mmCIF file of C-alpha atoms and ligand atoms in Angstrom:
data_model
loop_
_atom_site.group_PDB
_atom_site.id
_atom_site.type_symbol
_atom_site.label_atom_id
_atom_site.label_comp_id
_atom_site.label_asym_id
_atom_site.label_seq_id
_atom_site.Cartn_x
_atom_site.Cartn_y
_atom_site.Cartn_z
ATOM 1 C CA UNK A 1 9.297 46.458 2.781
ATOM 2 C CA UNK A 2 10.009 43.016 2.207
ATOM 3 C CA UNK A 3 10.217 40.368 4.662
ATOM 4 C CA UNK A 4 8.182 37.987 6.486
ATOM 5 C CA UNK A 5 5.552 40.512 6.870
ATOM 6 C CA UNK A 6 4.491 40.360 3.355
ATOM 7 C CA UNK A 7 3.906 36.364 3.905
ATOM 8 C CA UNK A 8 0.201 35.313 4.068
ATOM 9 C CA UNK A 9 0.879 31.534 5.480
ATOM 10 C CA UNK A 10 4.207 29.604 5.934
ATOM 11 C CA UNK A 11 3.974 26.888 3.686
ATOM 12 C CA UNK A 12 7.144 24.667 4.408
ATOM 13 C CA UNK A 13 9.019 24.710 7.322
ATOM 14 C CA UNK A 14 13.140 24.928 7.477
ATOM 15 C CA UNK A 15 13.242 22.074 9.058
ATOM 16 C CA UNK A 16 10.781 20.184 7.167
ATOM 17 C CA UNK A 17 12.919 21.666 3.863
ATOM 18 C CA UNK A 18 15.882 20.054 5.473
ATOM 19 C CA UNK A 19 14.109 16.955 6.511
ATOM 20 C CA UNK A 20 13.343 16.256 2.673
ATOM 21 C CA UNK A 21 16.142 16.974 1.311
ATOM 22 C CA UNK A 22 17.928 14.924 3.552
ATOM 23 C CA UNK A 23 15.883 12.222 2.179
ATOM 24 C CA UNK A 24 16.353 13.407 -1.421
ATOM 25 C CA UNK A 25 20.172 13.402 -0.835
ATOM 26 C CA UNK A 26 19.772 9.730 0.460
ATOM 27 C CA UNK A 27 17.798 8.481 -2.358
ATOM 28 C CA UNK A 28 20.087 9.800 -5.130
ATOM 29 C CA UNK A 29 23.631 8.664 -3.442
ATOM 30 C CA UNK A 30 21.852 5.389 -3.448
ATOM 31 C CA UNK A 31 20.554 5.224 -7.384
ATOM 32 C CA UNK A 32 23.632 7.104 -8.771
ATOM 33 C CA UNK A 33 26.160 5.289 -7.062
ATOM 34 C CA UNK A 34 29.388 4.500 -9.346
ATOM 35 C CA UNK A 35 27.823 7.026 -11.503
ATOM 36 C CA UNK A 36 29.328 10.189 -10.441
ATOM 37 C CA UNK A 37 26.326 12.069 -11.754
ATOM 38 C CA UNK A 38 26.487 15.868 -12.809
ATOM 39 C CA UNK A 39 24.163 17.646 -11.135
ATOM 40 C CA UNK A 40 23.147 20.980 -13.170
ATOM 41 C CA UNK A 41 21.250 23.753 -11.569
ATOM 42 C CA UNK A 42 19.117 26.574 -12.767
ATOM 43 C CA UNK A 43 20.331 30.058 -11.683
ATOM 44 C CA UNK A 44 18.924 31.433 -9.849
ATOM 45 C CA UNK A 45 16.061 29.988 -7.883
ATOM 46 C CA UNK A 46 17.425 26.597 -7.345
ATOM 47 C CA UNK A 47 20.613 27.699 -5.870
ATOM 48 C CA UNK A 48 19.500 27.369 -2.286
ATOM 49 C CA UNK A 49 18.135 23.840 -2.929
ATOM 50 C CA UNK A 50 21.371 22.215 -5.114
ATOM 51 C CA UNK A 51 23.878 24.087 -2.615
ATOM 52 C CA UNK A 52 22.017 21.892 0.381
ATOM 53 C CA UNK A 53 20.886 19.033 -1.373
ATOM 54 C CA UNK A 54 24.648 18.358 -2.958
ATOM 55 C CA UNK A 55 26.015 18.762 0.651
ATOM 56 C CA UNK A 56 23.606 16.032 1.941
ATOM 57 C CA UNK A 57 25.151 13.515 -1.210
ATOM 58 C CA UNK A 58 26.981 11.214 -0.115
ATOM 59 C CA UNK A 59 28.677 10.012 -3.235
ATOM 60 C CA UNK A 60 30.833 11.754 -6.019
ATOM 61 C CA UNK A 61 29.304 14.739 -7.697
ATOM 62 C CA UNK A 62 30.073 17.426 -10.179
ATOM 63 C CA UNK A 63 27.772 20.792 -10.160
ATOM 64 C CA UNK A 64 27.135 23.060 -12.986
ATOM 65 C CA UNK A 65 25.228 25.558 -13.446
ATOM 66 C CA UNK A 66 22.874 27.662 -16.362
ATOM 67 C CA UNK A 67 21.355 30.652 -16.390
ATOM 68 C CA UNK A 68 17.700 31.584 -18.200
ATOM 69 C CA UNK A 69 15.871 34.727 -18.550
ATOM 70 C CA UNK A 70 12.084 34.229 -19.226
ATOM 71 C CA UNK A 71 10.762 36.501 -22.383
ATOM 72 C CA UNK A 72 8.310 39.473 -20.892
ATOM 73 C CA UNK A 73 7.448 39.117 -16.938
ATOM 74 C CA UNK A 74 4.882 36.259 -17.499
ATOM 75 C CA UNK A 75 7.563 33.054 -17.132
ATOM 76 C CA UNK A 76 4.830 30.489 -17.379
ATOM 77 C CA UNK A 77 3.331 31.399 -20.728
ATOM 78 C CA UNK A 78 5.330 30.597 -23.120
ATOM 79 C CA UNK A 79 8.158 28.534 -21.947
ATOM 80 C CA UNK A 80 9.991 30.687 -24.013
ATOM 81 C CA UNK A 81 13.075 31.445 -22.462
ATOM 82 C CA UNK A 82 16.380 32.683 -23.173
ATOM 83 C CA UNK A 83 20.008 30.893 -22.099
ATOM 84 C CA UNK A 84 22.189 33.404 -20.926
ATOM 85 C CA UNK A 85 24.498 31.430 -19.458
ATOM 86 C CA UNK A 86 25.667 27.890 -20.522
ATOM 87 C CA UNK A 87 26.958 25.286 -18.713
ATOM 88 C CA UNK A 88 30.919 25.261 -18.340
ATOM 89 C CA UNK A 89 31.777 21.884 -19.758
ATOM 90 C CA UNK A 90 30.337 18.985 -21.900
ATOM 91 C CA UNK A 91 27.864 16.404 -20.696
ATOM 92 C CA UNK A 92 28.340 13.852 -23.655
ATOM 93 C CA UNK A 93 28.174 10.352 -21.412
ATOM 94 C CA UNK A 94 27.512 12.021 -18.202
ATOM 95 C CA UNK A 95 24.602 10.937 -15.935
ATOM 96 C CA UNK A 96 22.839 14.228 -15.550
ATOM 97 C CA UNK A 97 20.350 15.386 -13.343
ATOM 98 C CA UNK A 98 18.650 18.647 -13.758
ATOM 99 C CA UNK A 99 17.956 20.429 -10.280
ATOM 100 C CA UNK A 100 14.721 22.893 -10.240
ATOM 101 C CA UNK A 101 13.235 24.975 -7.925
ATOM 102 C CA UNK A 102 9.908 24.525 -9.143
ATOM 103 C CA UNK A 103 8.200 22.782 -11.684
ATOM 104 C CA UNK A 104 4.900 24.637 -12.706
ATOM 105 C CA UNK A 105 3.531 24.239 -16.346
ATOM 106 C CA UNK A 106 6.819 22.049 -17.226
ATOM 107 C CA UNK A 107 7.230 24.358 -20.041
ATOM 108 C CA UNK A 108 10.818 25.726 -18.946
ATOM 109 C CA UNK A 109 12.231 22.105 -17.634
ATOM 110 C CA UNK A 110 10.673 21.132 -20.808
ATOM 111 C CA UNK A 111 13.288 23.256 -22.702
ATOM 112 C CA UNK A 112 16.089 22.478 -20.855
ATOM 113 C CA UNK A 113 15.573 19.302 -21.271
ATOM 114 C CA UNK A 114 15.182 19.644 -25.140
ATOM 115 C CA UNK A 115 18.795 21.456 -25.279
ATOM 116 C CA UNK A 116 20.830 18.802 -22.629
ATOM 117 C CA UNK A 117 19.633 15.827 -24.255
ATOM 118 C CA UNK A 118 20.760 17.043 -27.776
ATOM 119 C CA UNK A 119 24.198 17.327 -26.266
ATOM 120 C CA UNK A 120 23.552 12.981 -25.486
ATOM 121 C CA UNK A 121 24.360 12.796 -21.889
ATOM 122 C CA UNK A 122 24.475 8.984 -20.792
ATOM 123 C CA UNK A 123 21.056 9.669 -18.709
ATOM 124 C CA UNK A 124 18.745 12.890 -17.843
ATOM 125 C CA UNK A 125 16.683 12.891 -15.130
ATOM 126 C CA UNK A 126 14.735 15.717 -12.824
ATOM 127 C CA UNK A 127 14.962 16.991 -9.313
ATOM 128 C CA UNK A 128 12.647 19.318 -8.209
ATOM 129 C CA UNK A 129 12.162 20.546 -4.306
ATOM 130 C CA UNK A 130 8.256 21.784 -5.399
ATOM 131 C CA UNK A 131 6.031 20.318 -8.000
ATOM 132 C CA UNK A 132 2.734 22.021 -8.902
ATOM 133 C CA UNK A 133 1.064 19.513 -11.181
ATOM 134 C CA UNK A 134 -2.222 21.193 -11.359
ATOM 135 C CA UNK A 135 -0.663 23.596 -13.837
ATOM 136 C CA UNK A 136 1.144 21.167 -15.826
ATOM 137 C CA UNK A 137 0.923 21.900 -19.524
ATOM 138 C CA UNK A 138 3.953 19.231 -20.841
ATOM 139 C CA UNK A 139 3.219 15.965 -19.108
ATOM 140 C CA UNK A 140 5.743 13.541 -19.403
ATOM 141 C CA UNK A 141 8.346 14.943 -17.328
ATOM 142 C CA UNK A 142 11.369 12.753 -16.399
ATOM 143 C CA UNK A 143 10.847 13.435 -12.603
ATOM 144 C CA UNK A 144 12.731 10.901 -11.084
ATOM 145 C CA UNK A 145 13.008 13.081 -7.594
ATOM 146 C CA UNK A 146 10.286 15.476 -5.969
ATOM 147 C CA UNK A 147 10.457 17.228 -2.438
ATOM 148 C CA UNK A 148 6.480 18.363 -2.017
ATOM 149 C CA UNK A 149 3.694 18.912 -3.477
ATOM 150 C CA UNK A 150 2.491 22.323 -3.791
ATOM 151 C CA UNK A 151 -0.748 24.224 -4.387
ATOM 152 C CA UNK A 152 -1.433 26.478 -6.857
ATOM 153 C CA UNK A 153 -0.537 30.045 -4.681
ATOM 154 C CA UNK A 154 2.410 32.265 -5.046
ATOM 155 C CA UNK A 155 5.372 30.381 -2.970
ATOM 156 C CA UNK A 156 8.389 32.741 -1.914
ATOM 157 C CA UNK A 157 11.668 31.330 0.013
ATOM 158 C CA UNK A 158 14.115 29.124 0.172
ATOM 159 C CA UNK A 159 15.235 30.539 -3.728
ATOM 160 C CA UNK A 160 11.744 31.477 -4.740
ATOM 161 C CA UNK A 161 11.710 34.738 -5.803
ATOM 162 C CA UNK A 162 8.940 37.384 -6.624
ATOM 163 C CA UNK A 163 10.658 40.096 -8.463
ATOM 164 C CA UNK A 164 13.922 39.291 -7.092
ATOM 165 C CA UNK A 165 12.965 40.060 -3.589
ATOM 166 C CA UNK A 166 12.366 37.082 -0.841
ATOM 167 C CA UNK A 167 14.826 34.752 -2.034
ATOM 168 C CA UNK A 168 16.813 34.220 1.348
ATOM 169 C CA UNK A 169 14.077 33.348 3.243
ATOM 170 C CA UNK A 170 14.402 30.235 5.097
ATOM 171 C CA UNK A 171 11.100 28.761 4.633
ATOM 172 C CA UNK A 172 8.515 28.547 1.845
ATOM 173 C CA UNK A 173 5.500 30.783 2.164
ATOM 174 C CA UNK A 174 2.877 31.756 0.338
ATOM 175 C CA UNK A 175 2.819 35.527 -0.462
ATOM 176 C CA UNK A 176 0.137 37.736 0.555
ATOM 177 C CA UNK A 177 -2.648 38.823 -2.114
ATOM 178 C CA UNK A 178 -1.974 42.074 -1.181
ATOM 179 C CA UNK A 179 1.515 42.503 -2.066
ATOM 180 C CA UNK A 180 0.735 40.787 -5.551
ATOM 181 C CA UNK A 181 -1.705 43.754 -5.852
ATOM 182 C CA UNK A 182 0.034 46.523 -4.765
ATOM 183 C CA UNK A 183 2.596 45.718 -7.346
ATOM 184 C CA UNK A 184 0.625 44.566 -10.597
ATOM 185 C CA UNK A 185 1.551 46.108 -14.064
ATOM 186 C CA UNK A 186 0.402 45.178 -17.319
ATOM 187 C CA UNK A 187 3.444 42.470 -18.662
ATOM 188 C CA UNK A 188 6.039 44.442 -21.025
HETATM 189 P P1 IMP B 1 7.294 26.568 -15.438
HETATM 190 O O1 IMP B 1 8.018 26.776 -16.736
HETATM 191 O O2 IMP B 1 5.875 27.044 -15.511
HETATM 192 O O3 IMP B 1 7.378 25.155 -14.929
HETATM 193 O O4 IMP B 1 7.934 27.551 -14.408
HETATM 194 C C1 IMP B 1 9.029 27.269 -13.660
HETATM 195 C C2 IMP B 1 9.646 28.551 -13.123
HETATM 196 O O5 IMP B 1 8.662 29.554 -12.812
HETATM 197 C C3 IMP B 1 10.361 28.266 -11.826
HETATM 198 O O6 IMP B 1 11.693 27.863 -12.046
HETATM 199 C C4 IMP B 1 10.237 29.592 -11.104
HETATM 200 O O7 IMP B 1 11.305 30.453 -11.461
HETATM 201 C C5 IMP B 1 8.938 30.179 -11.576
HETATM 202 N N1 IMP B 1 7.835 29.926 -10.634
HETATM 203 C C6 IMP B 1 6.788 29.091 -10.786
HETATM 204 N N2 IMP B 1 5.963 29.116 -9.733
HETATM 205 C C7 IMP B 1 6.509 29.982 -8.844
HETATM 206 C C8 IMP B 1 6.117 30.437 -7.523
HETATM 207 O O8 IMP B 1 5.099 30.030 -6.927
HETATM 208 N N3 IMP B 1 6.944 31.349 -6.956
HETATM 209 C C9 IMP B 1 8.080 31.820 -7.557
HETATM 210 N N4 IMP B 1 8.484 31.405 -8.772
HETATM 211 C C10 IMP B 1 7.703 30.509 -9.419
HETATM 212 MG MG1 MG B 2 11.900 33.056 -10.790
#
């Protein structure tokens, strides 16, 4: 079973989610005004976030997305990751801003990062609904927007996944020990 039954602690709220990123939404339409900034999204956890927080933009946007499949089942380890899918047009001279999820060790924005800036958009900047800097491994981030704060537990919701499961849940809680447990293999 999976559902909120599996969730230890409710972490964030809906309606503190929306709250933020109400706010997020305001700051952005106010920095990136005249800019038309492209706003590219991670598949698939920050979906739920860039679908909302686009809506609450008040100015001009363009949305594209990428898709990235970590190496092995332990994402934060390497930052090695794989692009398998790019983005559908150019960003040459376009004010980007990467939308995440989550930003853990840094180690995938860090890539991402690496790859759109060799493509010399006009700016690159982050927005991430959770940071976790207590994990951080590359400092140095450009995180020009951040929703919360997080601790350093296993968030589902809202996007966050854990195996693919939990994902449409509207809030952000932290998933039980147990079901961590239950499901532990050796990474392959
Ligand atoms: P990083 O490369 O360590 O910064 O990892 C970022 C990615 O790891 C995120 O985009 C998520 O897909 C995943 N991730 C990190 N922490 C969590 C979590 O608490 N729950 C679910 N996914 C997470
Ligand atoms: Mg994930």
């Amino acid at each position: 079973m999976t559902g909120p039954a599996d969730i230890e602690e409710i972490l964030l709220t809906q309606e503190q989610i929306a709250a933020r990123v109400a706010e997020l939404a305001r700051d952005i339409s106010r920095d990136y005004a005249g800019r038309a900034p492209l706003l590219i999204s991670v598949l698939k956890g920050a979906v739920y976030f860039v679908t909302d927080l686009s809506r609450a933009i008040t100015i001009p946007i363009a949305l594209d997305f990428m898709a990235i499949t970590s190496y092995g089942s332990a994402p934060a380890q390497s930052g090695a990751v794989r692009l398998i899918k790019d983005l559908d047009h150019e960003i040459t001279g376009l004010h980007v801003l990467l939308v995440e999820d989550i930003i853990d060790t840094g180690l995938t924005a860090g890539y991402l990062l690496r790859l759109l800036q060799a493509r010399s958009p006009a700016s690159l900047q982050i927005c991430t609904l959770l940071d976790r800097p207590r994990r951080r491994i590359l400092e140095s981030l450009p995180i020009a927007y951040r929703g919360f704060e997080v601790p350093d537990r296993f968030l589902v919701g809202y996007g966050l996944d854990y195996r693919e499961q939990y994902r449409n849940l509207p809030f952000i809680g932290v998933l039980k020990e147990s079901v961590l447990q239950a499901t532990a293999q050796p990474a392959g």
